[in-house]
CSV table of C-alpha atoms in Angstrom, one decimal:
chain,number,residue,atom,x,y,z
A,1,MET,CA,123.7,-41.3,-30.4
A,2,SER,CA,120.1,-40.8,-30.2
A,3,VAL,CA,120.3,-40.5,-26.4
A,4,ALA,CA,122.9,-37.9,-26.6
A,5,LEU,CA,120.9,-35.8,-29.0
A,6,ASN,CA,117.9,-36.1,-26.8
A,7,CYS,CA,119.9,-35.0,-23.8
A,8,LYS,CA,121.3,-32.1,-25.7
A,9,SER,CA,117.9,-31.4,-26.9
A,10,LEU,CA,116.7,-31.6,-23.3
A,11,GLU,CA,119.6,-29.6,-22.2
A,12,ALA,CA,118.9,-27.3,-24.9
A,13,GLY,CA,115.3,-27.3,-24.0
A,14,GLU,CA,116.2,-26.6,-20.4
A,15,ASP,CA,118.3,-23.8,-21.4
A,16,SER,CA,115.6,-22.5,-23.5
A,17,VAL,CA,113.2,-22.8,-20.6
A,18,ASN,CA,115.6,-21.1,-18.2
A,19,LEU,CA,116.2,-18.3,-20.7
A,20,MET,CA,112.6,-17.8,-21.2
A,21,ALA,CA,112.0,-17.8,-17.5
A,22,TYR,CA,114.7,-15.2,-17.0
A,23,ASP,CA,113.4,-13.1,-19.9
A,24,GLY,CA,110.0,-13.3,-18.4
A,25,ARG,CA,111.2,-12.1,-15.1
A,26,SER,CA,113.1,-9.3,-16.7
A,27,LYS,CA,110.2,-8.1,-18.7
A,28,TYR,CA,107.7,-8.0,-15.9
A,29,GLY,CA,110.2,-6.4,-13.6
A,30,CYS,CA,110.7,-3.5,-16.0
A,31,ARG,CA,107.0,-3.1,-16.4
A,32,SER,CA,106.6,-2.8,-12.6
A,33,GLN,CA,109.3,-0.2,-12.4
A,34,MET,CA,107.7,1.8,-15.2
A,35,SER,CA,104.3,1.7,-13.4
A,36,VAL,CA,105.9,3.1,-10.3
A,37,TRP,CA,107.6,5.9,-12.2
A,38,ILE,CA,104.4,6.7,-14.0
A,39,GLY,CA,102.4,6.8,-10.8
A,40,ALA,CA,105.0,9.0,-9.2
A,41,ALA,CA,105.0,11.3,-12.2
A,42,GLY,CA,101.2,11.5,-12.0
A,43,VAL,CA,101.3,12.3,-8.4
A,44,CYS,CA,103.8,15.0,-9.1
A,45,LEU,CA,101.7,16.5,-11.9
A,46,GLY,CA,98.7,16.4,-9.7
A,47,LEU,CA,100.5,18.2,-6.9
A,48,LEU,CA,101.8,20.8,-9.4
A,49,LEU,CA,98.3,21.2,-10.8
A,50,LEU,CA,97.0,21.6,-7.3
A,51,ILE,CA,99.7,24.1,-6.4
A,52,LEU,CA,98.9,26.0,-9.7
A,53,ILE,CA,95.2,26.1,-8.9
A,54,LEU,CA,95.8,27.2,-5.4
A,55,GLY,CA,98.2,29.9,-6.7
A,56,VAL,CA,95.6,31.2,-9.2
A,57,VAL,CA,92.9,31.1,-6.5
A,58,ALA,CA,95.2,33.0,-4.1
A,59,HIS,CA,96.1,35.5,-6.8
A,60,ASN,CA,92.5,36.1,-7.7
A,61,SER,CA,91.5,36.3,-4.1
A,62,GLY,CA,94.1,39.0,-3.6
A,63,ALA,CA,93.0,40.9,-6.6
A,64,ILE,CA,89.4,40.7,-5.6
A,65,SER,CA,90.2,41.8,-2.1
A,66,HIS,CA,92.2,44.7,-3.6
A,67,TRP,CA,89.3,45.8,-5.8
A,68,ASP,CA,86.9,45.4,-2.9
A,69,VAL,CA,89.0,47.9,-0.9
A,70,LYS,CA,89.1,50.3,-3.8
A,71,CYS,CA,85.4,50.0,-4.3
A,72,GLU,CA,84.8,50.6,-0.6
A,73,ASN,CA,87.0,53.7,-0.7
A,74,LEU,CA,85.2,55.0,-3.7
A,75,ILE,CA,81.8,54.4,-2.2
A,76,TYR,CA,82.9,56.1,1.0
A,77,SER,CA,84.3,59.1,-1.0
A,78,LEU,CA,81.1,59.4,-3.0
A,79,THR,CA,79.0,59.1,0.1
A,80,VAL,CA,81.0,62.0,1.7
A,81,ASP,CA,80.7,64.1,-1.4
A,82,ARG,CA,76.9,63.4,-1.5
A,83,ASP,CA,76.5,64.4,2.1
A,84,ASN,CA,78.6,67.6,1.6
A,85,LEU,CA,76.4,68.5,-1.4
A,86,ARG,CA,73.3,67.9,0.6
A,87,ASN,CA,74.6,70.2,3.3
A,88,GLU,CA,75.5,72.9,0.8
A,89,LEU,CA,72.0,72.5,-0.8
A,90,ASP,CA,70.4,72.9,2.6
A,91,GLN,CA,72.5,76.0,3.3
A,92,LEU,CA,71.6,77.5,-0.1
A,93,LYS,CA,67.9,76.9,0.7
A,94,ILE,CA,68.3,78.6,4.0
A,95,GLN,CA,70.1,81.6,2.4
A,96,SER,CA,67.5,81.8,-0.3
A,97,SER,CA,64.7,81.7,2.3
A,98,ASN,CA,66.5,84.5,4.2
A,99,LEU,CA,67.0,86.6,1.1
A,100,THR,CA,63.3,86.1,0.1
A,101,ARG,CA,62.3,87.2,3.6
A,102,ASP,CA,64.6,90.2,3.5
A,103,MET,CA,63.4,91.2,0.0
A,104,GLU,CA,59.8,91.1,1.3
A,105,VAL,CA,60.7,93.3,4.2
A,106,LEU,CA,62.5,95.7,1.9
A,107,GLN,CA,59.5,95.7,-0.5
A,108,SER,CA,57.2,96.4,2.4
A,109,GLN,CA,59.4,99.3,3.6
A,110,TYR,CA,59.6,100.7,0.1
A,111,ASN,CA,55.9,100.5,-0.3
A,112,THR,CA,55.5,102.3,3.0
A,113,MET,CA,58.0,105.0,2.0
A,114,ALA,CA,56.5,105.4,-1.4
A,115,ALA,CA,53.0,105.9,0.2
A,116,SER,CA,54.5,108.4,2.5
A,117,ARG,CA,56.2,110.2,-0.3
A,118,ASP,CA,53.0,110.4,-2.3
A,119,LYS,CA,51.2,111.8,0.7
A,120,LEU,CA,53.9,114.3,1.2
A,121,GLN,CA,53.8,115.3,-2.4
A,122,GLU,CA,50.0,115.7,-2.2
A,123,GLU,CA,50.5,117.8,0.9
A,124,VAL,CA,53.1,120.0,-0.8
A,125,ILE,CA,50.8,120.5,-3.7
A,126,ARG,CA,47.9,121.3,-1.4
A,127,LEU,CA,50.0,123.8,0.6
A,128,ASN,CA,51.4,125.4,-2.5
A,129,GLU,CA,47.9,125.8,-3.8
A,130,THR,CA,46.8,127.3,-0.5
A,131,LEU,CA,49.8,129.7,-0.6
A,132,ARG,CA,48.9,130.6,-4.1
A,133,THR,CA,45.3,131.3,-3.2
A,134,ARG,CA,46.4,133.3,-0.1
A,135,SER,CA,48.9,135.2,-2.2
A,136,LYS,CA,46.2,136.2,-4.7
A,137,ASP,CA,43.8,137.1,-1.9
A,138,SER,CA,46.5,139.1,0.0
A,139,ASN,CA,47.6,140.9,-3.1
A,140,ARG,CA,44.0,141.9,-3.9
A,141,THR,CA,43.8,143.5,-0.5
A,142,GLY,CA,47.1,145.2,-0.9
A,143,GLN,CA,49.0,142.8,1.3
A,144,PRO,CA,52.5,141.6,0.1
A,145,CYS,CA,53.2,138.3,-1.6
A,146,ILE,CA,54.9,135.5,0.3
A,147,GLN,CA,58.7,135.7,0.9
A,148,GLY,CA,60.8,135.4,-2.2
A,149,TRP,CA,58.0,136.5,-4.6
A,150,LYS,CA,57.6,139.9,-6.2
A,151,THR,CA,54.4,141.9,-6.4
A,152,PHE,CA,53.2,143.6,-9.6
A,153,GLY,CA,49.7,144.8,-10.1
A,154,ASN,CA,47.4,142.3,-8.5
A,155,LYS,CA,49.7,139.3,-9.0
A,156,CYS,CA,52.7,137.7,-7.4
A,157,TYR,CA,55.7,136.6,-9.4
A,158,TYR,CA,58.6,134.2,-8.7
A,159,PHE,CA,61.8,134.6,-10.8
A,160,SER,CA,64.3,131.7,-10.9
A,161,PRO,CA,67.6,132.2,-9.0
A,162,SER,CA,70.3,134.0,-10.8
A,163,GLY,CA,72.5,131.8,-13.0
A,164,VAL,CA,70.0,128.9,-12.9
A,165,THR,CA,68.5,127.8,-16.2
A,166,LYS,CA,66.1,125.0,-17.3
A,167,THR,CA,64.2,123.8,-20.3
A,168,TRP,CA,60.7,125.2,-20.8
A,169,GLU,CA,59.1,122.0,-19.5
A,170,ALA,CA,61.4,121.8,-16.4
A,171,SER,CA,60.8,125.5,-15.7
A,172,ARG,CA,57.0,124.9,-15.8
A,173,LYS,CA,57.4,121.9,-13.5
A,174,ASP,CA,59.3,124.1,-11.0
A,175,CYS,CA,56.4,126.6,-11.1
A,176,LYS,CA,53.8,123.9,-10.5
A,177,GLU,CA,55.7,122.6,-7.5
A,178,ARG,CA,55.4,126.1,-6.1
A,179,GLY,CA,51.7,126.1,-6.6
A,180,ALA,CA,51.9,128.4,-9.6
A,181,ASP,CA,52.6,128.2,-13.4
A,182,LEU,CA,54.7,130.0,-16.0
A,183,VAL,CA,53.8,133.6,-16.3
A,184,ILE,CA,50.9,134.7,-18.5
A,185,ILE,CA,51.5,138.2,-19.9
A,186,THR,CA,48.4,140.2,-20.9
A,187,THR,CA,49.6,143.8,-20.9
A,188,GLN,CA,52.6,145.8,-22.1
A,189,GLU,CA,53.3,146.9,-18.5
A,190,GLU,CA,53.5,143.3,-17.4
A,191,LEU,CA,55.7,142.4,-20.4
A,192,LEU,CA,58.2,145.2,-19.4
A,193,PHE,CA,58.1,144.0,-15.7
A,194,VAL,CA,58.9,140.4,-16.6
A,195,SER,CA,61.5,141.1,-19.4
A,196,LYS,CA,63.7,143.4,-17.4
A,197,MET,CA,64.7,140.7,-14.8
A,198,TYR,CA,66.9,138.5,-17.1
A,199,ALA,CA,68.5,138.6,-20.5
A,200,VAL,CA,66.1,135.8,-21.6
A,201,THR,CA,63.1,134.5,-19.7
A,202,TRP,CA,60.7,131.6,-20.3
A,203,ILE,CA,57.0,132.5,-20.4
A,204,GLY,CA,53.9,130.3,-20.4
A,205,LEU,CA,53.2,130.4,-24.1
A,206,THR,CA,53.4,127.4,-26.5
A,207,ASP,CA,52.0,126.0,-29.8
A,208,ARG,CA,53.1,122.4,-29.1
A,209,GLU,CA,49.5,121.1,-29.3
A,210,GLN,CA,48.9,122.7,-32.7
A,211,GLU,CA,51.4,124.4,-34.9
A,212,ASN,CA,50.9,128.2,-35.2
A,213,THR,CA,48.1,128.1,-32.6
A,214,TRP,CA,49.7,129.8,-29.6
A,215,LYS,CA,48.1,129.2,-26.3
A,216,TRP,CA,48.9,130.1,-22.7
A,217,VAL,CA,49.4,127.4,-20.1
A,218,ASP,CA,45.9,128.0,-18.8
A,219,GLY,CA,44.5,127.1,-22.2
A,220,THR,CA,43.5,130.6,-23.3
A,221,ASP,CA,44.5,132.0,-26.7
A,222,LEU,CA,47.2,134.6,-27.1
A,223,VAL,CA,45.6,138.1,-27.5
A,224,GLY,CA,47.5,141.2,-28.5
A,225,GLU,CA,50.6,142.1,-30.5
A,226,PHE,CA,53.6,141.0,-28.4
A,227,TRP,CA,55.8,139.3,-31.0
A,228,GLN,CA,59.1,140.6,-32.3
A,229,ALA,CA,59.1,141.6,-36.0
A,230,GLY,CA,59.1,138.5,-38.2
A,231,GLU,CA,58.2,136.2,-35.3
A,232,PRO,CA,57.1,133.6,-34.7
A,233,ASN,CA,58.9,132.1,-37.7
A,234,ASN,CA,59.7,128.5,-36.5
A,235,SER,CA,63.1,128.8,-38.2
A,236,ASP,CA,64.5,125.6,-36.6
A,237,GLY,CA,61.4,123.6,-37.4
A,238,ASP,CA,60.7,122.9,-33.7
A,239,GLU,CA,60.3,126.4,-32.2
A,240,ASP,CA,57.3,125.6,-30.1
A,241,CYS,CA,57.9,127.7,-26.9
A,242,ALA,CA,58.1,131.4,-26.3
A,243,GLU,CA,60.6,133.6,-24.4
A,244,VAL,CA,61.0,137.3,-23.8
A,245,SER,CA,64.3,139.1,-23.9
A,246,ARG,CA,65.5,142.2,-22.0
A,247,SER,CA,66.8,143.8,-25.2
A,248,ALA,CA,63.8,143.2,-27.5
A,249,LYS,CA,61.0,143.3,-24.8
A,250,LYS,CA,59.0,141.2,-27.2
A,251,PHE,CA,58.1,137.5,-27.6
A,252,ASN,CA,60.2,135.1,-29.7
A,253,ASP,CA,59.6,131.5,-30.5
A,254,VAL,CA,62.5,129.0,-29.8
A,255,PRO,CA,63.0,125.3,-29.3
A,256,CYS,CA,61.6,124.2,-25.9
A,257,SER,CA,64.8,122.3,-25.2
A,258,ARG,CA,66.9,125.4,-24.7
A,259,ARG,CA,67.8,126.5,-21.2
A,260,PHE,CA,66.8,129.9,-19.9
A,261,SER,CA,65.7,131.6,-16.7
A,262,TRP,CA,62.0,131.5,-16.0
A,263,ALA,CA,59.2,133.4,-14.3
A,264,CYS,CA,56.2,131.9,-12.4
A,265,GLU,CA,52.9,133.6,-11.7
A,266,ALA,CA,50.6,133.0,-8.8
């Protein structure tokens, strides 16, 4: 009985050993397969990660390349604009230089013409003065005045064209340009001669320098009774110039800004 039990025990032991050996093989076999799968998975993950990295790098490289192209285009465009602006600036400088040169030429021409004008004006004044002197001398010797002038006594007179009127100052300026001045009346006969030409005529009498002190254009004082009754009265407050009328045949004070015919005396 004991032997039998031992055999059973042995057999049982052998079975146990065999089972344990089988279980051991099964356990280690599973571990080996798991290791293979894990390794494969790691390789796959590594490949996926590598592919992802390469994709990101490729994408970034494409984006960088795209921005490089845009930057190059922008730089090229800015360079062209800069060159165009430089060309325009150079053209403007050339035009400015040309305009400056033209302006200098025109200024020089203007100065030359102005100098010529001044000389001509001086010559006109000199000639008029000469004519005035000759007229006086000719009249004193009984010779007639220059053409367009009228003779009375020992003087020559110029009367403005019919229908033409000027202010007192403008009338005097016209007389001066003719080498004469507004008429100075010293006698009744001369007053009648001057007043009969036009309805109203400017004469060379004024009190603009000092109110109520009437002086002729040559600076001499008024002598004699030539005023109309009640004149001069300065009724407008600025009646500083004198005129004679055909109807009154006397002096009357009026504003110098009025426009009348005029008489010059040489």
